Structure formats: structure tokens, C-alpha cells
PDB file of C-alpha atoms in Angstrom:
ATOM      1  CA  MET Z   1     -36.148 -12.937 -40.434  1.00  0.00           C
ATOM      2  CA  SER Z   2     -34.230 -10.968 -42.854  1.00  0.00           C
ATOM      3  CA  LYS Z   3     -30.373 -10.977 -43.534  1.00  0.00           C
ATOM      4  CA  LYS Z   4     -30.405  -7.884 -42.047  1.00  0.00           C
ATOM      5  CA  ASP Z   5     -31.014  -8.641 -38.710  1.00  0.00           C
ATOM      6  CA  ARG Z   6     -29.445 -12.105 -39.170  1.00  0.00           C
ATOM      7  CA  ILE Z   7     -26.336 -10.055 -39.595  1.00  0.00           C
ATOM      8  CA  ARG Z   8     -26.571  -7.575 -36.928  1.00  0.00           C
ATOM      9  CA  THR Z   9     -27.915  -9.936 -34.367  1.00  0.00           C
ATOM     10  CA  PRO Z  10     -23.757 -11.265 -33.250  1.00  0.00           C
ATOM     11  CA  ARG Z  11     -22.408  -8.085 -33.745  1.00  0.00           C
ATOM     12  CA  ARG Z  12     -25.671  -6.343 -30.649  1.00  0.00           C
ATOM     13  CA  LYS Z  13     -24.798  -9.209 -28.850  1.00  0.00           C
ATOM     14  CA  HIS Z  14     -21.272  -8.181 -28.723  1.00  0.00           C
ATOM     15  CA  LEU Z  15     -21.961  -4.643 -27.665  1.00  0.00           C
ATOM     16  CA  ASP Z  16     -24.172  -6.105 -25.065  1.00  0.00           C
ATOM     17  CA  ILE Z  17     -21.559  -7.944 -24.005  1.00  0.00           C
ATOM     18  CA  PHE Z  18     -18.876  -5.151 -24.340  1.00  0.00           C
ATOM     19  CA  LYS Z  19     -21.122  -2.423 -22.544  1.00  0.00           C
ATOM     20  CA  ARG Z  20     -21.753  -4.942 -19.910  1.00  0.00           C
ATOM     21  CA  LEU Z  21     -18.235  -5.821 -19.364  1.00  0.00           C
ATOM     22  CA  TYR Z  22     -17.397  -1.843 -19.849  1.00  0.00           C
ATOM     23  CA  LEU Z  23     -20.209  -1.097 -16.912  1.00  0.00           C
ATOM     24  CA  ARG Z  24     -18.682  -3.763 -14.576  1.00  0.00           C
ATOM     25  CA  THR Z  25     -15.073  -2.445 -14.867  1.00  0.00           C
ATOM     26  CA  THR Z  26     -15.958   1.558 -14.739  1.00  0.00           C
ATOM     27  CA  GLY Z  27     -18.695   1.816 -12.529  1.00  0.00           C
ATOM     28  CA  TYR Z  28     -18.244  -0.658  -9.244  1.00  0.00           C
ATOM     29  CA  SER Z  29     -15.461   0.467  -6.666  1.00  0.00           C
ATOM     30  CA  TYR Z  30     -13.928  -2.066  -5.215  1.00  0.00           C
ATOM     31  CA  ALA Z  31     -11.891   0.255  -2.951  1.00  0.00           C
ATOM     32  CA  ASN Z  32     -11.983  -2.616   0.325  1.00  0.00           C
ATOM     33  CA  LEU Z  33     -10.353  -4.841  -2.256  1.00  0.00           C
ATOM     34  CA  ALA Z  34      -7.647  -2.374  -3.689  1.00  0.00           C
ATOM     35  CA  ARG Z  35      -6.740  -1.076  -0.201  1.00  0.00           C
ATOM     36  CA  LEU Z  36      -6.194  -4.764   1.125  1.00  0.00           C
ATOM     37  CA  PHE Z  37      -3.803  -5.263  -1.533  1.00  0.00           C
ATOM     38  CA  LEU Z  38      -2.132  -2.222  -1.777  1.00  0.00           C
ATOM     39  CA  ARG Z  39      -1.883  -2.651   2.235  1.00  0.00           C
ATOM     40  CA  LEU Z  40      -0.582  -6.316   1.702  1.00  0.00           C
ATOM     41  CA  PHE Z  41       1.957  -5.583  -1.455  1.00  0.00           C
ATOM     42  CA  VAL Z  42       3.597  -2.630   0.573  1.00  0.00           C
ATOM     43  CA  GLY Z  43       3.647  -5.174   3.811  1.00  0.00           C
ATOM     44  CA  VAL Z  44       5.493  -7.498   1.806  1.00  0.00           C
ATOM     45  CA  MET Z  45       7.665  -5.069  -0.364  1.00  0.00           C
ATOM     46  CA  LEU Z  46       8.655  -3.117   2.795  1.00  0.00           C
ATOM     47  CA  MET Z  47       9.397  -6.442   5.255  1.00  0.00           C
ATOM     48  CA  GLN Z  48      11.776  -8.396   2.949  1.00  0.00           C
ATOM     49  CA  PHE Z  49      13.950  -5.527   3.311  1.00  0.00           C
ATOM     50  CA  GLY Z  50      13.695  -5.792   7.062  1.00  0.00           C
ATOM     51  CA  ILE Z  51      14.395 -10.100   7.433  1.00  0.00           C
ATOM     52  CA  ARG Z  52      16.857  -9.241   4.574  1.00  0.00           C
ATOM     53  CA  GLN Z  53      18.844  -6.760   7.005  1.00  0.00           C
ATOM     54  CA  PHE Z  54      18.338  -9.150  10.124  1.00  0.00           C
ATOM     55  CA  VAL Z  55      19.210 -11.852   7.653  1.00  0.00           C
ATOM     56  CA  HIS Z  56      22.878 -10.014   6.614  1.00  0.00           C
ATOM     57  CA  PHE Z  57      23.106  -8.162  10.298  1.00  0.00           C
ATOM     58  CA  ASP Z  58      27.192  -8.744  10.691  1.00  0.00           C
ATOM     59  CA  THR Z  59      27.914  -6.868   7.469  1.00  0.00           C
ATOM     60  CA  MET Z  60      25.295  -4.852   7.335  1.00  0.00           C
ATOM     61  CA  SER Z  61      25.929  -3.504  10.884  1.00  0.00           C
ATOM     62  CA  GLN Z  62      29.668  -2.666   9.445  1.00  0.00           C
ATOM     63  CA  THR Z  63      28.180  -0.157   6.578  1.00  0.00           C
ATOM     64  CA  PHE Z  64      24.810   1.186   7.894  1.00  0.00           C
ATOM     65  CA  PRO Z  65      24.865   4.662   9.106  1.00  0.00           C
ATOM     66  CA  ALA Z  66      24.226   6.286  12.302  1.00  0.00           C
ATOM     67  CA  VAL Z  67      21.645   8.710  12.558  1.00  0.00           C
ATOM     68  CA  PHE Z  68      20.168  10.347  15.414  1.00  0.00           C
ATOM     69  CA  GLY Z  69      22.902  10.024  17.484  1.00  0.00           C
ATOM     70  CA  MET Z  70      22.422   6.137  17.529  1.00  0.00           C
ATOM     71  CA  SER Z  71      25.538   3.459  16.501  1.00  0.00           C
ATOM     72  CA  SER Z  72      25.377   1.861  13.116  1.00  0.00           C
ATOM     73  CA  THR Z  73      24.249  -1.471  14.916  1.00  0.00           C
ATOM     74  CA  SER Z  74      20.914   0.379  17.132  1.00  0.00           C
ATOM     75  CA  SER Z  75      19.804   2.353  13.740  1.00  0.00           C
ATOM     76  CA  LEU Z  76      20.039  -0.958  11.911  1.00  0.00           C
ATOM     77  CA  VAL Z  77      17.879  -2.608  14.612  1.00  0.00           C
ATOM     78  CA  LEU Z  78      15.062  -0.126  14.884  1.00  0.00           C
ATOM     79  CA  MET Z  79      14.789   0.115  10.676  1.00  0.00           C
ATOM     80  CA  SER Z  80      14.412  -3.155  10.832  1.00  0.00           C
ATOM     81  CA  LEU Z  81      12.486  -3.630  13.556  1.00  0.00           C
ATOM     82  CA  ILE Z  82      10.082  -0.698  12.191  1.00  0.00           C
ATOM     83  CA  GLU Z  83      10.403  -2.718   8.817  1.00  0.00           C
ATOM     84  CA  ILE Z  84       9.283  -5.549  10.080  1.00  0.00           C
ATOM     85  CA  VAL Z  85       6.456  -5.120  13.215  1.00  0.00           C
ATOM     86  CA  CYS Z  86       4.644  -2.561  11.221  1.00  0.00           C
ATOM     87  CA  SER Z  87       4.467  -4.324   8.272  1.00  0.00           C
ATOM     88  CA  LEU Z  88       2.997  -7.379  10.243  1.00  0.00           C
ATOM     89  CA  PHE Z  89       0.593  -4.885  11.661  1.00  0.00           C
ATOM     90  CA  ILE Z  90      -0.407  -2.331   8.196  1.00  0.00           C
ATOM     91  CA  MET Z  91      -1.111  -6.002   6.211  1.00  0.00           C
ATOM     92  CA  ALA Z  92      -3.736  -7.048   8.994  1.00  0.00           C
ATOM     93  CA  GLY Z  93      -5.189  -3.831   9.026  1.00  0.00           C
ATOM     94  CA  PHE Z  94      -4.530  -3.267  13.073  1.00  0.00           C
ATOM     95  CA  LEU Z  95      -3.528   0.237  14.041  1.00  0.00           C
ATOM     96  CA  THR Z  96      -3.138   0.617  10.223  1.00  0.00           C
ATOM     97  CA  ARG Z  97      -2.744   4.838  10.575  1.00  0.00           C
ATOM     98  CA  LEU Z  98      -0.837   4.478  13.415  1.00  0.00           C
ATOM     99  CA  MET Z  99       1.433   1.918  12.087  1.00  0.00           C
ATOM    100  CA  ALA Z 100       1.793   3.379   8.729  1.00  0.00           C
ATOM    101  CA  ILE Z 101       4.168   6.327  10.164  1.00  0.00           C
ATOM    102  CA  PRO Z 102       7.018   4.631  11.450  1.00  0.00           C
ATOM    103  CA  PRO Z 103       7.468   3.129   7.919  1.00  0.00           C
ATOM    104  CA  PHE Z 104       6.504   6.533   6.656  1.00  0.00           C
ATOM    105  CA  LEU Z 105       9.176   8.294   9.236  1.00  0.00           C
ATOM    106  CA  ALA Z 106      12.280   6.112   8.651  1.00  0.00           C
ATOM    107  CA  LEU Z 107      11.815   6.485   4.759  1.00  0.00           C
ATOM    108  CA  GLY Z 108      12.102   9.910   4.993  1.00  0.00           C
ATOM    109  CA  VAL Z 109      15.503   9.778   6.805  1.00  0.00           C
ATOM    110  CA  ALA Z 110      16.180   7.328   4.318  1.00  0.00           C
ATOM    111  CA  GLU Z 111      15.738   8.883   1.410  1.00  0.00           C
ATOM    112  CA  TYR Z 112      17.259  12.237   3.241  1.00  0.00           C
ATOM    113  CA  TYR Z 113      20.494   9.622   3.779  1.00  0.00           C
ATOM    114  CA  LEU Z 114      20.848   8.131   0.083  1.00  0.00           C
ATOM    115  CA  LEU Z 115      20.332  11.754  -1.525  1.00  0.00           C
ATOM    116  CA  HIS Z 116      23.194  13.568   0.362  1.00  0.00           C
ATOM    117  CA  ASN Z 117      25.231  10.917   1.238  1.00  0.00           C
ATOM    118  CA  VAL Z 118      26.047   9.059  -1.757  1.00  0.00           C
ATOM    119  CA  ALA Z 119      29.354   8.460  -2.166  1.00  0.00           C
ATOM    120  CA  GLY Z 120      30.736  11.406  -5.120  1.00  0.00           C
ATOM    121  CA  VAL Z 121      26.980  11.369  -6.743  1.00  0.00           C
ATOM    122  CA  ALA Z 122      24.779  14.516  -6.624  1.00  0.00           C
ATOM    123  CA  PRO Z 123      21.544  13.707  -6.200  1.00  0.00           C
ATOM    124  CA  TYR Z 124      20.154  14.736  -9.076  1.00  0.00           C
ATOM    125  CA  GLN Z 125      22.454  12.639 -11.388  1.00  0.00           C
ATOM    126  CA  LEU Z 126      20.885   9.348  -9.866  1.00  0.00           C
ATOM    127  CA  GLY Z 127      19.890   7.203 -12.086  1.00  0.00           C
ATOM    128  CA  TRP Z 128      16.792   4.987 -12.455  1.00  0.00           C
ATOM    129  CA  ASP Z 129      18.356   2.292 -11.631  1.00  0.00           C
ATOM    130  CA  ARG Z 130      19.787   3.455  -8.332  1.00  0.00           C
ATOM    131  CA  LEU Z 131      18.239   2.733  -5.195  1.00  0.00           C
ATOM    132  CA  GLY Z 132      17.582   6.500  -4.558  1.00  0.00           C
ATOM    133  CA  TYR Z 133      14.077   7.313  -5.226  1.00  0.00           C
ATOM    134  CA  LEU Z 134      12.617   3.512  -3.591  1.00  0.00           C
ATOM    135  CA  PRO Z 135      11.868   5.423  -0.092  1.00  0.00           C
ATOM    136  CA  ILE Z 136       9.941   8.291  -2.141  1.00  0.00           C
ATOM    137  CA  MET Z 137       8.068   5.601  -3.594  1.00  0.00           C
ATOM    138  CA  PHE Z 138       7.332   3.805  -0.527  1.00  0.00           C
ATOM    139  CA  MET Z 139       6.469   6.792   0.886  1.00  0.00           C
ATOM    140  CA  GLY Z 140       3.852   8.014  -1.416  1.00  0.00           C
ATOM    141  CA  ILE Z 141       2.455   4.524  -0.476  1.00  0.00           C
ATOM    142  CA  TYR Z 142       2.745   4.871   2.974  1.00  0.00           C
ATOM    143  CA  PHE Z 143       0.854   8.536   2.516  1.00  0.00           C
ATOM    144  CA  PHE Z 144      -2.234   7.029   0.655  1.00  0.00           C
ATOM    145  CA  ILE Z 145      -2.402   4.720   3.361  1.00  0.00           C
ATOM    146  CA  LEU Z 146      -2.050   6.817   6.469  1.00  0.00           C
ATOM    147  CA  LEU Z 147      -4.998   8.956   3.942  1.00  0.00           C
ATOM    148  CA  ALA Z 148      -7.911   6.254   2.848  1.00  0.00           C
ATOM    149  CA  GLY Z 149      -7.611   3.742   6.188  1.00  0.00           C
ATOM    150  CA  PRO Z 150      -7.066   0.361   6.011  1.00  0.00           C
ATOM    151  CA  GLY Z 151     -10.659  -0.702   4.239  1.00  0.00           C
ATOM    152  CA  LYS Z 152     -13.693  -2.974   5.545  1.00  0.00           C
ATOM    153  CA  ILE Z 153     -11.236  -5.677   5.239  1.00  0.00           C
ATOM    154  CA  SER Z 154      -9.086  -5.200   8.097  1.00  0.00           C
ATOM    155  CA  VAL Z 155      -8.771  -6.227  11.843  1.00  0.00           C
ATOM    156  CA  ASP Z 156      -9.356  -1.792  12.373  1.00  0.00           C
ATOM    157  CA  TYR Z 157     -12.952  -2.241  10.880  1.00  0.00           C
ATOM    158  CA  PHE Z 158     -14.127  -4.949  12.901  1.00  0.00           C
ATOM    159  CA  LEU Z 159     -12.997  -4.002  15.931  1.00  0.00           C
ATOM    160  CA  SER Z 160     -14.762  -0.473  15.298  1.00  0.00           C
ATOM    161  CA  LEU Z 161     -17.683  -2.604  14.346  1.00  0.00           C
ATOM    162  CA  HIS Z 162     -17.519  -3.937  17.775  1.00  0.00           C
ATOM    163  CA  ILE Z 163     -17.119  -1.197  20.113  1.00  0.00           C
ATOM    164  CA  ILE Z 164     -19.856   1.023  17.801  1.00  0.00           C
ATOM    165  CA  HIS Z 165     -22.249  -2.087  18.845  1.00  0.00           C
ATOM    166  CA  LYS Z 166     -21.120  -2.544  22.332  1.00  0.00           C
ATOM    167  CA  SER Z 167     -22.042   1.455  22.857  1.00  0.00           C
ATOM    168  CA  ASN Z 168     -25.516   1.028  20.972  1.00  0.00           C
ATOM    169  CA  ARG Z 169     -24.558   3.793  18.405  1.00  0.00           C
ATOM    170  CA  ASP Z 170     -25.556   3.059  14.829  1.00  0.00           C
ATOM    171  CA  GLU Z 171     -22.918   2.285  12.906  1.00  0.00           C
ATOM    172  CA  GLU Z 172     -24.775   3.850   9.410  1.00  0.00           C
ATOM    173  CA  GLU Z 173     -23.120   6.917  11.242  1.00  0.00           C
ATOM    174  CA  GLU Z 174     -20.262   6.064  12.758  1.00  0.00           C
ATOM    175  CA  LEU Z 175     -18.800   4.875   9.721  1.00  0.00           C
ATOM    176  CA  GLU Z 176     -20.433   6.355   6.880  1.00  0.00           C
ATOM    177  CA  GLN Z 177     -17.130   6.985   4.904  1.00  0.00           C
ATOM    178  CA  VAL Z 178     -15.353   3.470   4.965  1.00  0.00           C
TER     179      VAL Z 178
END
């Protein structure tokens, strides 16, 4: 082995390792794992708002906005239930697309209220540190969940497999997009 070959060999090994790592990180898709992570993340994040609202129910019911003709207390209970129940269903991946609709709509109402009823501050003057844009972020995540669905790591997927096998249909035809 010549001196040139000995010098190039470690470099080639590093290059081969880099190529394999690059192909692993770009060529493989972890879409189902990504959907599970997103469901768990958004579920925990929204659920903590609902739990906090129940813990501080007495003080929050006095300041929570009354929407759609409901009292402040009724609005708070409805919002908290949406945040907790829908989050649990979404995290489990059960009725995922259906359970993404109530938080999406509730956060749309919250965004409207935040941008139109912030005490003396115009919506375009809200800074990054204000909560005015938090509902929009959540709405984007819920819209993605509505479009992408729960993925294969979900109760929905396993129930659909059960229904397909029970009716003697072909799994690959029925679930080709999952």
C-alpha cells in the first residue's frame, strides 16, 4: 500500500460514513412517527391550558369572555372541555380528524376575541411576547392534522384495519395513502 492510499483511506471512510448518514436523514421518511409526535405535542400543549383553566376556575370565570350568547362561566367550561377532551382523543389517535375540528374552531374564536378586544391595543401593534398569535399557531397544527390524519401509530389506524379485515377487503387498496 502506497503512502497516498494510506492517507486517502481514512478520508474515504469518513466520506462513506457521511454519505450513509446523509442518505438516512434525507432518504427515509418517518411520517407516521412525525404525526405521532405532533399529535402528542399539540395535545399536551393545549391540554395544559384546559387544566390550568379548571384549576383557576373561580378567578377565570369572572374575566373569561362570554361568547355566542353564553355566560362567561359556560364559555369557560366549554373551552376547557374542548381543550382537555379533544386533546386526549387526538393524543390517542382516536377520531382524530373529527376531534381536531372543535379546537380549530374554538381557537379561531379565541384569535378573533384576542385581536378585537385587547384593551386599547390595535391588532397590528401586538408584540411577539403577547398571546395574540398563539391561537393561530395552534390552528395551523390542527389544520395539518385535519389534512394529514393520525398516521399508522393511532387507534384510528388499528380500528380501520379491524374493519377492513372483518369485511374481507384488501388492506393495501383501502389504506394506500396512510
